[in-house]
Coordinates of C-alpha atoms in Angstrom, one line a residue:
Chain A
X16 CA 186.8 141.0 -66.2
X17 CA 187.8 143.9 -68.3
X18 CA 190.7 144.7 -68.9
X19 CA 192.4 147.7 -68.4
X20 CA 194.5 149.5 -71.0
X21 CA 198.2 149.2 -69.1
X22 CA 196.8 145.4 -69.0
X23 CA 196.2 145.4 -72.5
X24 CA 199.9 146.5 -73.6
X25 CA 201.2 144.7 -71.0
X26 CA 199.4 141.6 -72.6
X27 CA 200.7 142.6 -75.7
X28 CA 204.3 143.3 -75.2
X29 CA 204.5 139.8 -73.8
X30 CA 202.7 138.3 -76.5
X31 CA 205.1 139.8 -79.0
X32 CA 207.8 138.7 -76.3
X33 CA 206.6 135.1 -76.8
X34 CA 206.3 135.1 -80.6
X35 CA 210.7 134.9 -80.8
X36 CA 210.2 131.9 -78.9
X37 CA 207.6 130.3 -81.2
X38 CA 208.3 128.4 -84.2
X39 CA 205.7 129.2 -86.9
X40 CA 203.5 127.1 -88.5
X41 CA 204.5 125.7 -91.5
X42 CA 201.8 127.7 -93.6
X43 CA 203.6 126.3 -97.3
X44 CA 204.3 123.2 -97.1
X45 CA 200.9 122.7 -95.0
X46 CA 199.3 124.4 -97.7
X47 CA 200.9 122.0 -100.8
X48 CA 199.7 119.2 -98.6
X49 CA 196.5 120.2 -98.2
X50 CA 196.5 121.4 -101.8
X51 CA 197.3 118.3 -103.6
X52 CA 195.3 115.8 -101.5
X53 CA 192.1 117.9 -101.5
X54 CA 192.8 118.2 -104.9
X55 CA 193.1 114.9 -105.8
X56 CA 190.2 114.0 -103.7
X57 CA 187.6 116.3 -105.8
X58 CA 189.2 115.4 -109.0
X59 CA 189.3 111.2 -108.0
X60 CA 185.2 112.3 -107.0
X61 CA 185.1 113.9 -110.3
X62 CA 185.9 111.4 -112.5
X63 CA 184.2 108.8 -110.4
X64 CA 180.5 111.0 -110.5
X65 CA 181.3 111.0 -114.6
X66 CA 182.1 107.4 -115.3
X67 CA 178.8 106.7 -113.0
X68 CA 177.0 108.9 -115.1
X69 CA 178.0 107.3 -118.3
X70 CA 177.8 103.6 -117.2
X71 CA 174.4 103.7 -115.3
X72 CA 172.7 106.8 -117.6
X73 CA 172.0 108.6 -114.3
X74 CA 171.6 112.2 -114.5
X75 CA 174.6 114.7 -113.3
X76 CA 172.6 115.5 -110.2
X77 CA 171.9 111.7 -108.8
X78 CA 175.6 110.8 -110.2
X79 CA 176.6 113.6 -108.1
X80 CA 174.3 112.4 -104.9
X81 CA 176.1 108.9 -105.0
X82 CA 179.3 110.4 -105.0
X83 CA 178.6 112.4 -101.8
X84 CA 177.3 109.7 -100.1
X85 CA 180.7 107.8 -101.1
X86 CA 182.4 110.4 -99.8
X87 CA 180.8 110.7 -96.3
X88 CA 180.7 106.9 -96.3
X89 CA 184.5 106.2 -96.6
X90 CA 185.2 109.1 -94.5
X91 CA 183.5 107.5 -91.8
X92 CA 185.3 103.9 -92.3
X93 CA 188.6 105.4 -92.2
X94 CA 187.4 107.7 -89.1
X95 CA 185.6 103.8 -87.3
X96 CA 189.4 102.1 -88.7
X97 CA 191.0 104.7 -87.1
X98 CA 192.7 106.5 -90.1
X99 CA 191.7 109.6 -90.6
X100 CA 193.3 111.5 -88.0
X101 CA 196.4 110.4 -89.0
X102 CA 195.6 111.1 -92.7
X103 CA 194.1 114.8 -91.4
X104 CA 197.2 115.2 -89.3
X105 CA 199.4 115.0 -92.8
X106 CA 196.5 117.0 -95.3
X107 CA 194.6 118.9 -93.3
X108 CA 192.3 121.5 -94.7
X109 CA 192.5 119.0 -98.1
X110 CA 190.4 116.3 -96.4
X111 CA 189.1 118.7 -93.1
X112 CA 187.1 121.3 -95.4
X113 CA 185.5 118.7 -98.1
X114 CA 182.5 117.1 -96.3
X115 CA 184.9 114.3 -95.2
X116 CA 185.6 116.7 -92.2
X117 CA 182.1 116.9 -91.3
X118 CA 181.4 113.2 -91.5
X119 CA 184.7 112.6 -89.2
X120 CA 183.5 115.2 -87.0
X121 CA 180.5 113.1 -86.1
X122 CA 181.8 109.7 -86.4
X123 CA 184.5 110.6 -83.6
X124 CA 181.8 112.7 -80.9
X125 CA 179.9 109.7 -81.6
X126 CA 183.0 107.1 -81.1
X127 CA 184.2 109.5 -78.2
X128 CA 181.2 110.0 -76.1
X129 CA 179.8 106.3 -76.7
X130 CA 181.0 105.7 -73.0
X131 CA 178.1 108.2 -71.6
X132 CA 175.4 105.7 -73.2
X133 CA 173.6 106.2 -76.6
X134 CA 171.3 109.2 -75.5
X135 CA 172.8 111.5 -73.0
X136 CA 176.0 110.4 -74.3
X137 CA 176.3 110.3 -78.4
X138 CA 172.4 111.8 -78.6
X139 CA 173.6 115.0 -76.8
X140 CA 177.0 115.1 -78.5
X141 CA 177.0 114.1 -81.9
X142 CA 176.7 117.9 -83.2
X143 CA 179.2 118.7 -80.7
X144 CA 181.5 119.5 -83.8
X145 CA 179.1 119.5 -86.5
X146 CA 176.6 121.9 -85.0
X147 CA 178.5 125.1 -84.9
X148 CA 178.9 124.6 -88.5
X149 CA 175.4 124.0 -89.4
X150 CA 174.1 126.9 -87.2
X151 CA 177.3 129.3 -89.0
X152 CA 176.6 127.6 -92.5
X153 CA 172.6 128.8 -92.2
X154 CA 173.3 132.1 -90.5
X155 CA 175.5 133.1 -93.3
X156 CA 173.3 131.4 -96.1
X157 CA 170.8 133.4 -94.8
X158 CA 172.4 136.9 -94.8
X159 CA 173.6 136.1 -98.5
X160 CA 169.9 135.5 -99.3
X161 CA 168.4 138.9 -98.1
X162 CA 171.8 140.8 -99.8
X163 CA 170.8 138.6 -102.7
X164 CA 166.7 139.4 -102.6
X165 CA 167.3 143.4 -101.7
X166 CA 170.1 143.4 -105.0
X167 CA 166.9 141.6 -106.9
X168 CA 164.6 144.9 -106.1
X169 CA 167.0 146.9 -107.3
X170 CA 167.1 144.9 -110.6
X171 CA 170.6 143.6 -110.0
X172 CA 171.5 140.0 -110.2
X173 CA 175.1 137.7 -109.7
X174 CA 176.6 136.9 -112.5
X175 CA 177.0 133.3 -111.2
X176 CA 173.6 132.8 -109.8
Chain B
X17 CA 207.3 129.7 -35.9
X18 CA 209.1 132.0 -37.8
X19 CA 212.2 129.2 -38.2
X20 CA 209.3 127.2 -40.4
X21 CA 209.5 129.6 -42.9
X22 CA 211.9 132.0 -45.0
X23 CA 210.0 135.0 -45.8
X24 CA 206.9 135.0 -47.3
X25 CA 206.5 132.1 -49.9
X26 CA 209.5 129.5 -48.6
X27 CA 208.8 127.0 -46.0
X28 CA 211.4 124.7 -44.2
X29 CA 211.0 120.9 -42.9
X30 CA 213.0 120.9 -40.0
X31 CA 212.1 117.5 -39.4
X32 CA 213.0 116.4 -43.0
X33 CA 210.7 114.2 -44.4
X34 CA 211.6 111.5 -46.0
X35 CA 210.7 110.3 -49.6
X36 CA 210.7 106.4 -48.3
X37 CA 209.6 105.4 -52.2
X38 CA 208.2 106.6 -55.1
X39 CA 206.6 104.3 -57.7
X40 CA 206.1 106.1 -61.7
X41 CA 203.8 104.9 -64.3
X42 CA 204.0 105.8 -67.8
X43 CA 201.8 105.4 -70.8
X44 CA 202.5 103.1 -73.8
X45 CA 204.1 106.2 -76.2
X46 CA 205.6 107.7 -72.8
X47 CA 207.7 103.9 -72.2
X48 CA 208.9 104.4 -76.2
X49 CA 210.6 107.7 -75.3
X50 CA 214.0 108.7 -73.9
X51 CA 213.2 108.1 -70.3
X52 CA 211.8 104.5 -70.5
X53 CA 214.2 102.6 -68.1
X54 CA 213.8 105.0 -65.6
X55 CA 209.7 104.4 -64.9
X56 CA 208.5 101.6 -62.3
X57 CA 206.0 100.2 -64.5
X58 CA 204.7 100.8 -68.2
X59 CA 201.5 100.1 -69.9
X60 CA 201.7 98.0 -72.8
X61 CA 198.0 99.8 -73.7
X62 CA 196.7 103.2 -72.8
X63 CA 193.0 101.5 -72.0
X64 CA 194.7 98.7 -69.6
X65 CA 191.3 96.3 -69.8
X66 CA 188.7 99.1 -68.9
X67 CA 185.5 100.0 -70.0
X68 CA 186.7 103.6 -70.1
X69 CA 190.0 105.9 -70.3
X70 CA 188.4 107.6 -66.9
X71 CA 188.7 104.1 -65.7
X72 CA 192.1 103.4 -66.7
X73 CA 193.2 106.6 -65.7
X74 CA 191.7 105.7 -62.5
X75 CA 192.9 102.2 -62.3
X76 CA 196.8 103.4 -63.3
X77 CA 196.7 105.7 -60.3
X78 CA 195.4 103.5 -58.3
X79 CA 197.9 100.8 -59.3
X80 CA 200.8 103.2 -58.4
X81 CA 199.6 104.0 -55.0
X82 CA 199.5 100.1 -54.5
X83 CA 203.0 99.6 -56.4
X84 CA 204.7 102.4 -53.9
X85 CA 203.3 100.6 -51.0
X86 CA 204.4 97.4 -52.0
X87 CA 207.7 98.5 -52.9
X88 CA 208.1 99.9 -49.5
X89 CA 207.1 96.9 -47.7
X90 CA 204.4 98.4 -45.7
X91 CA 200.4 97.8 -45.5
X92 CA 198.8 101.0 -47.1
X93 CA 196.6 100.9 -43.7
X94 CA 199.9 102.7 -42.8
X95 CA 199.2 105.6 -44.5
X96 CA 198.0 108.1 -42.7
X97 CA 197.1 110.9 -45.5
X98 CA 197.1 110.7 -49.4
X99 CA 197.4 114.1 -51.5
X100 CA 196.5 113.2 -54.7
X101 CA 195.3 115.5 -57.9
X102 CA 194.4 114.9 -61.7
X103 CA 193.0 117.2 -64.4
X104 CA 190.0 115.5 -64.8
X105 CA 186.5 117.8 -64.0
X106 CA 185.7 116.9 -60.3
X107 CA 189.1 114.8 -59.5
X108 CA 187.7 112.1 -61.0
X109 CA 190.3 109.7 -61.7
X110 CA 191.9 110.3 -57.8
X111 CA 188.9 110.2 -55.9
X112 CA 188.0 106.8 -57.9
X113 CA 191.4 105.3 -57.3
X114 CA 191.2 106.4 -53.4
X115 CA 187.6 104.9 -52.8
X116 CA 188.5 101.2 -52.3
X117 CA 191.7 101.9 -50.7
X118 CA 190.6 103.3 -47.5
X119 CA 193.1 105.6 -47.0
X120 CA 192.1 109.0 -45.5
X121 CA 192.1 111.7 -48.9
X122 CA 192.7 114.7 -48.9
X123 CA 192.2 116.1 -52.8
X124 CA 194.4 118.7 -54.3
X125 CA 193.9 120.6 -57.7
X126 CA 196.6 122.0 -58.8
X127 CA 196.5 121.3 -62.5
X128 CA 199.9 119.6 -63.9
X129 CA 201.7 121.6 -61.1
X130 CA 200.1 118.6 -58.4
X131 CA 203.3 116.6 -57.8
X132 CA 205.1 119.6 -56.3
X133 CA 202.0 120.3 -54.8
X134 CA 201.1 117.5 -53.7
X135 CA 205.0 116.8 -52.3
X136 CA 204.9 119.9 -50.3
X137 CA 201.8 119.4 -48.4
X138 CA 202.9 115.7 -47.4
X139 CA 206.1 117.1 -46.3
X140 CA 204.3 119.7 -44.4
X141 CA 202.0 116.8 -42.6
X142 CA 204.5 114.9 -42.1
X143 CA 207.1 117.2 -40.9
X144 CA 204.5 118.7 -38.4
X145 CA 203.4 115.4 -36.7
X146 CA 200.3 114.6 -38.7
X147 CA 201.0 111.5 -40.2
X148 CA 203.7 108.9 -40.4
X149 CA 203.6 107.9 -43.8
X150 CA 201.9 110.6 -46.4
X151 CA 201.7 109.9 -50.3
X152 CA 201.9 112.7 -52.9
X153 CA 200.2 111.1 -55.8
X154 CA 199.4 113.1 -59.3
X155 CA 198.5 111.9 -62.3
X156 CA 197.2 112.5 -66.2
X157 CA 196.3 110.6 -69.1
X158 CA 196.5 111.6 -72.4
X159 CA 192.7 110.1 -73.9
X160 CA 191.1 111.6 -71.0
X161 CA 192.3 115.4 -71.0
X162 CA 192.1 115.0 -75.0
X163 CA 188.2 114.6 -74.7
X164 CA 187.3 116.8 -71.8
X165 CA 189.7 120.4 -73.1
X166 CA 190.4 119.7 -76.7
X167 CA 188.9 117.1 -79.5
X168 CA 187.5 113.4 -79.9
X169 CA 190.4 111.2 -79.9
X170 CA 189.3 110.0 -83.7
X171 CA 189.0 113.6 -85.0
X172 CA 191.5 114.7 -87.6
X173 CA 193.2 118.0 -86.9
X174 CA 196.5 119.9 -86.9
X175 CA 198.1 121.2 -84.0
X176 CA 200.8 123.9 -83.9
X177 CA 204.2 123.7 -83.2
X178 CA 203.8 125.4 -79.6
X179 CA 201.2 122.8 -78.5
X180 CA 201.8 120.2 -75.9
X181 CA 201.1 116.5 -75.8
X182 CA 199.2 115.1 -72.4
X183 CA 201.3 112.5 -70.8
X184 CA 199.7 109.6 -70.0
X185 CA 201.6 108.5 -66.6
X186 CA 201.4 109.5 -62.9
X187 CA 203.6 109.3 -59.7
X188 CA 203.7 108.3 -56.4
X189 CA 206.0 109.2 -53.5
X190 CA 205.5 107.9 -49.9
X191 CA 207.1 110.2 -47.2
X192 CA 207.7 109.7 -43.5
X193 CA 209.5 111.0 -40.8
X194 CA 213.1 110.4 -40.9
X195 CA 214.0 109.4 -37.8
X196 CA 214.3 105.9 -37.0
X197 CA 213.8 105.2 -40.9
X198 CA 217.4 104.9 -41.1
X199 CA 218.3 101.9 -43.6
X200 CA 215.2 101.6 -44.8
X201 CA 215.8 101.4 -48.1
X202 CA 218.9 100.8 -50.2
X203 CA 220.7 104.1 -52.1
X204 CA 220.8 107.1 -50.5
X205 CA 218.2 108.8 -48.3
X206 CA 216.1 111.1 -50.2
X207 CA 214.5 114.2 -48.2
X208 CA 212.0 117.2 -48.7
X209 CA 213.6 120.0 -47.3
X210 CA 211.0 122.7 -48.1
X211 CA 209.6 123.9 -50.7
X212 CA 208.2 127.4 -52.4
X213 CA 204.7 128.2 -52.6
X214 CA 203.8 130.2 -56.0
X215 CA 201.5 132.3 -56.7
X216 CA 199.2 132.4 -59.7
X217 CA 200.9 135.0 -62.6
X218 CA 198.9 135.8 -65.3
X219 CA 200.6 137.5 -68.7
X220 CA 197.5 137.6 -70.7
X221 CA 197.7 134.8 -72.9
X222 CA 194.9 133.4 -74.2
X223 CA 195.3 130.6 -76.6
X224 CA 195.4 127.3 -75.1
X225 CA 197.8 126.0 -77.5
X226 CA 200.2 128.3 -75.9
X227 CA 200.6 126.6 -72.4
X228 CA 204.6 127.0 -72.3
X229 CA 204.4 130.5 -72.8
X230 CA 201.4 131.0 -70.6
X231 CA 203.3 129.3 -67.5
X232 CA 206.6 130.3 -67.6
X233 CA 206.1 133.4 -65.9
X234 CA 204.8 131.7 -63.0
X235 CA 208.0 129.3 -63.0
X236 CA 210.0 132.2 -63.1
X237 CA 208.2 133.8 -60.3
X238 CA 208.4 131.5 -58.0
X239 CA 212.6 130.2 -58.7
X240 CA 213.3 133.8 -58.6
X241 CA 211.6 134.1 -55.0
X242 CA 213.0 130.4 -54.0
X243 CA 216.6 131.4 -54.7
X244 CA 215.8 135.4 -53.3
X245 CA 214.0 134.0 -50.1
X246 CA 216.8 131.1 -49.5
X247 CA 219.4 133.1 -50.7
X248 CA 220.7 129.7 -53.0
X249 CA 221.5 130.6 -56.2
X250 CA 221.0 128.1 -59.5
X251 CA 224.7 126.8 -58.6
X252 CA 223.6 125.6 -55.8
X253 CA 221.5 122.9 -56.9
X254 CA 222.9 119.6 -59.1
X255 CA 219.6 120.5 -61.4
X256 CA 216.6 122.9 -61.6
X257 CA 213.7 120.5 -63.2
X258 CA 210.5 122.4 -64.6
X259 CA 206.9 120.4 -65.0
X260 CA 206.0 120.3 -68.3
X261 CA 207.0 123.9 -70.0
X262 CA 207.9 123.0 -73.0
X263 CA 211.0 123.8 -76.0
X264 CA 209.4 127.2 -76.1
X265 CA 208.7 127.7 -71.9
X266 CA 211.5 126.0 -70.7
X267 CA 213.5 129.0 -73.4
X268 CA 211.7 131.8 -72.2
X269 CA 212.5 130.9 -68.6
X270 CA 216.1 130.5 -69.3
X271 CA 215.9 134.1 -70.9
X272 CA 214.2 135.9 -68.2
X273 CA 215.7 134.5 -65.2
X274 CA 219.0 135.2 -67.3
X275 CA 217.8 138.6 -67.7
X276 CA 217.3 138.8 -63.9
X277 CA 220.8 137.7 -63.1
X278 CA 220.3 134.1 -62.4
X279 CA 222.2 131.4 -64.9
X280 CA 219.7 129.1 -65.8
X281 CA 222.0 127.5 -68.9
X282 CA 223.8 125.1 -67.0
X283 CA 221.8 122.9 -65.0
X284 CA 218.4 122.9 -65.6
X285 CA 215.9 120.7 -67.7
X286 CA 212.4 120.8 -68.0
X287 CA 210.4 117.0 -67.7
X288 CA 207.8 118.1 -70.6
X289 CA 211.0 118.4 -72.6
X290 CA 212.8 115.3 -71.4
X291 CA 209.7 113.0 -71.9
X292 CA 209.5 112.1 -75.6
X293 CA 212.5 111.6 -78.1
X294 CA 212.4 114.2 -80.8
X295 CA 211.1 111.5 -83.0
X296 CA 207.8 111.1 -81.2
X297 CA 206.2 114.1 -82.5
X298 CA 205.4 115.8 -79.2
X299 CA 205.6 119.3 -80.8
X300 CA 206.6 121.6 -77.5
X301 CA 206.8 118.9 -75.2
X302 CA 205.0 116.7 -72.9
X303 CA 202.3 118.4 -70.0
X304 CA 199.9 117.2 -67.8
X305 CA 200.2 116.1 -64.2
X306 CA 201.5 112.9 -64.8
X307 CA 204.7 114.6 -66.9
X308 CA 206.3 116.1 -63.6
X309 CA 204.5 113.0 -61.6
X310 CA 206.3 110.1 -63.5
X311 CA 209.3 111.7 -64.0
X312 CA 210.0 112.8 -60.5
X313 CA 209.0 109.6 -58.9
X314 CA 211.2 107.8 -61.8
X315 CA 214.6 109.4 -62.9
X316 CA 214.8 112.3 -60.2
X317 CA 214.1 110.1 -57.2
X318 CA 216.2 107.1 -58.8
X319 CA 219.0 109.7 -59.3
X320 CA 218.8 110.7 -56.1
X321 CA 218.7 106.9 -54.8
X322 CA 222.0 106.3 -56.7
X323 CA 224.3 109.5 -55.5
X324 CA 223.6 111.1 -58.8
X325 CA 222.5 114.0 -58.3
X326 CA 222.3 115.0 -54.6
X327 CA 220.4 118.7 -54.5
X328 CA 217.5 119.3 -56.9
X329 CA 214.7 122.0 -57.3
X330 CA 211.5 120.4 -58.6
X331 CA 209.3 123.2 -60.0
X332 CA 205.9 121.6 -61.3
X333 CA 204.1 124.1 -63.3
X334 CA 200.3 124.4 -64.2
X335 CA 197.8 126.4 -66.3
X336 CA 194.6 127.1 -64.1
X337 CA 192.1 127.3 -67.0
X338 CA 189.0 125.3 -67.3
X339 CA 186.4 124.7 -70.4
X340 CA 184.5 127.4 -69.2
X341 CA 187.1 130.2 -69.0
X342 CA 188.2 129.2 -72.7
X343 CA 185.5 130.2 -74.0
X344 CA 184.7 133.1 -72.2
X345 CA 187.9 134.7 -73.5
X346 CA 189.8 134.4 -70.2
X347 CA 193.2 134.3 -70.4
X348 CA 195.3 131.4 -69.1
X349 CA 196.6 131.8 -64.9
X350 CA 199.9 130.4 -64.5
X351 CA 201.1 128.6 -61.2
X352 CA 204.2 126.8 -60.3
X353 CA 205.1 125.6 -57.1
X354 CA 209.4 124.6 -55.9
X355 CA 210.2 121.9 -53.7
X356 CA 213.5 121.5 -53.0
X357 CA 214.9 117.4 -52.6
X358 CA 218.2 116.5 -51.1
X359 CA 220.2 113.7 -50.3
X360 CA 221.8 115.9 -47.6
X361 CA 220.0 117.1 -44.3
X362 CA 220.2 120.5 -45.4
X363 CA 218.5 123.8 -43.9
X364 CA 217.6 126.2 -45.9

């Protein structure tokens, strides 16, 4: 239904009512958290993807493969063991944004909805999480690459690219 | 007719039906916290044996129906009606737990505010001739509600400090007619003297994480009509008990009923508040059915039972919102319905 404009103020005077009621989020010290484990992580990944590099003479990009897979692969253990949530719960966006987020998000559908059998059940929801991301991630990646082929007829290219 | 009810929300039980016994469940973090001597019967695991937490959501309720009835000494053939509500799509978990019992259903949806809801309709039956013995039942569990309005169980996330944990518990009262159930029990006889039917107030807010906030005007709606409909005041009750507000509802009604004229500091608590220790990182508080169920049918009723508190003003709260209105950018309705308890034979 839509909402009329007195409903709209309304709305908002309680809202702004409410927010003197509500403790904030703690945004810093979340932040820190999330900071220094997510930082850890890629730099622990880092140093892993070189020392792999040097002791197996791989090149940076299958190094870097391996690595990923480790990633996923022990975020998915500690999801099955139970551990992750708790360990998300404490670092949040350190360990939710890295693709140890994804992997969790589709170890637990697949955990969750294991009780409504393996097709209709985890089939159907295993990109419960995951999907909106994929479908996002593409859209965007997509919109980037026409900005990035129109700036290309005009002669103009990224720096970075 | 007209001495049934006190203007237009407020009904009376002449008869005064009679809470003959209640039976509360709790979950396994629920029997940790603050209130863990005062429930019938604890889980030692949230999954109690089953193949499912729809199952053992099922099977809790189902055991708490049973425990009432055996705690009352009767045969649940007996019972003439069971109310009985849960959050889960369908009533799930009550109509499962009613099937093998063969008792005569009658299902209610009233989101977490189903014990008062529940309480007042098996008054009502009760009070009006319909049944001998009537059971209120609600319940909620935590791994249930998790997966069907928020997140896998296993998926790591933060939550705010307004959100609300589900309880995992439920609640079971058996009413009948008073008269000739005299001695029935030991402690004090416990009545349902009538109760005040809310309706749904909607402020606009949206954010499920926000559930305190998005019920407490309906709380505050329907006390203020109880107390201008009765003409009682806060004083006149030992306690004023919410359903599962919250630290941030249950402070927002204290403010605007304050506002309104009506003391709220004194003697009023709110079981979402009451139900985990400050240790057990609940954030706001407890919700769900089961939060108002367990605690009602545990400490409130046991109170009652022991002369402790004599005149209380249960006021289960709920949030009407489903899956799909979330995400069609519906904001959250708001219900809350009053029944009044007393160890006294008390009109209104």
């Amino acid at each position: 239904m839509k909402k009329s404009k007195n409903e709209k103020d309304a709305k908002k005077r309680y809202e702004k009512y409410v927010s003197g009621f509500t403790p904030s989020s703690r945004s810093v010290s979340n932040g820190i958290k999330a900071f220094a484990v997510g930082g850890a992580l890629c730099t622990a990944a880092f140093l892993i993807q070189v020392f792999i590099q040097q002791s197996f003479g791989l090149e940076n990009k299958e190094a870097g493969r391996i690595v990923t897979v480790g990633l996923i692969f022990t975020a998915q253990l500690l999801t099955g063991l139970g551990l992750y949530a708790p360990l998300a719960k404490f670092a949040g966006a350190g360990v939710i944004v890295p693709i140890t987020g994804f992997a969790n998000s589709m170890v637990a559908t697949a955990m969750e909805f294991k009780s409504e059998g393996p097709v209709l059940g985890v089939g159907s929801k295993l990109f419960q999480l995951a999907g909106p991301v994929i479908v996002c991630g593409i859209s965007v990646s997509v919109i980037i690459g026409l900005v990035y082929y129109v700036m290309g007829m005009f002669g103009l290219t990224l720096p970075w690219i | 007719m007209a001495d049934n009810k006190l203007g237009r929300q407020t009904v009376t039980f002449k008869k005064f039906p009679q809470i003959y016994m209640a039976f509360s469940t709790a979950g396994k973090k629920e029997g940790q916290g603050p209130l863990k001597n005062w429930f019938d019967s604890v889980l030692e695991d949230d999954k109690i044996g089953q193949r499912t937490w729809e199952e053992a959501e099922t099977k809790m309720l189902k055991d708490t129906v049973v425990g009432a009835v055996r705690k009352a000494e009767i045969d649940k053939h007996e019972i003439d009606v069971i109310f009985s509500g849960d959050l889960i799509n369908q009533l799930m978990s009550s109509s499962y737990a009613v099937r093998e019992m063969g008792i005569p259903f009658l299902g209610l949806y009233g989101a977490c505010s189903t014990m008062s809801e529940s309480l007042i309709m098996a008054g009502a039956f009760v009070n009006a001739g319909y049944s001998k013995y009537a059971a209120a039942a609600a319940s909620s569990h935590f791994c249930t509600a998790e997966r069907q309005f928020r997140m896998p169980l296993a998926h790591g996330n933060q939550k705010p400090p307004s959100a609300q944990l589900t309880v995992t518990g439920c609640g079971c009262a058996l009413l009948r007619e008073s008269e000739g159930a005299a001695g029935c029990c030991e402690g004090k006889p416990v009545y349902v003297t009538g109760g005040t039917i809310g309706k749904i107030v909607d402020k606009g807010i949206n954010d499920t994480n926000m559930m305190g906030a998005a019920m407490a005007p309906a709380a505050v709606d329907t006390i203020e009509t109880h107390f201008i409909e009765t003409g009682r005041g806060p004083e006149y009750y030992d306690m004023i008990f919410t359903g599962d507000l919250g630290k941030i509802g249950k402070d927002i009604v204290k403010d605007m009923l304050g506002k309104k004229g009506f003391d709220m500091t004194k003697n009023y608590e709110d079981c979402g508040c009451m139900i985990y220790g400050e240790d057990q990182d609940a954030h706001s508080g407890g919700s769900g059915c089961g939060c108002s169920g367990s605690v009602l049918c545990g400490y409130i009723f046991k109170n009652m039972k022991s002369g402790d508190l004599k005149n209380v003003l249960v006021v289960s709260t709920g949030a009407l919102l489903s899956t799909i209105s979330t995400q069609q950018g519906e904001s959250i309705p708001g219900i809350a319905h009053a029944v009044a308890i007393s160890t006294e034979k008390e009109r209104f």
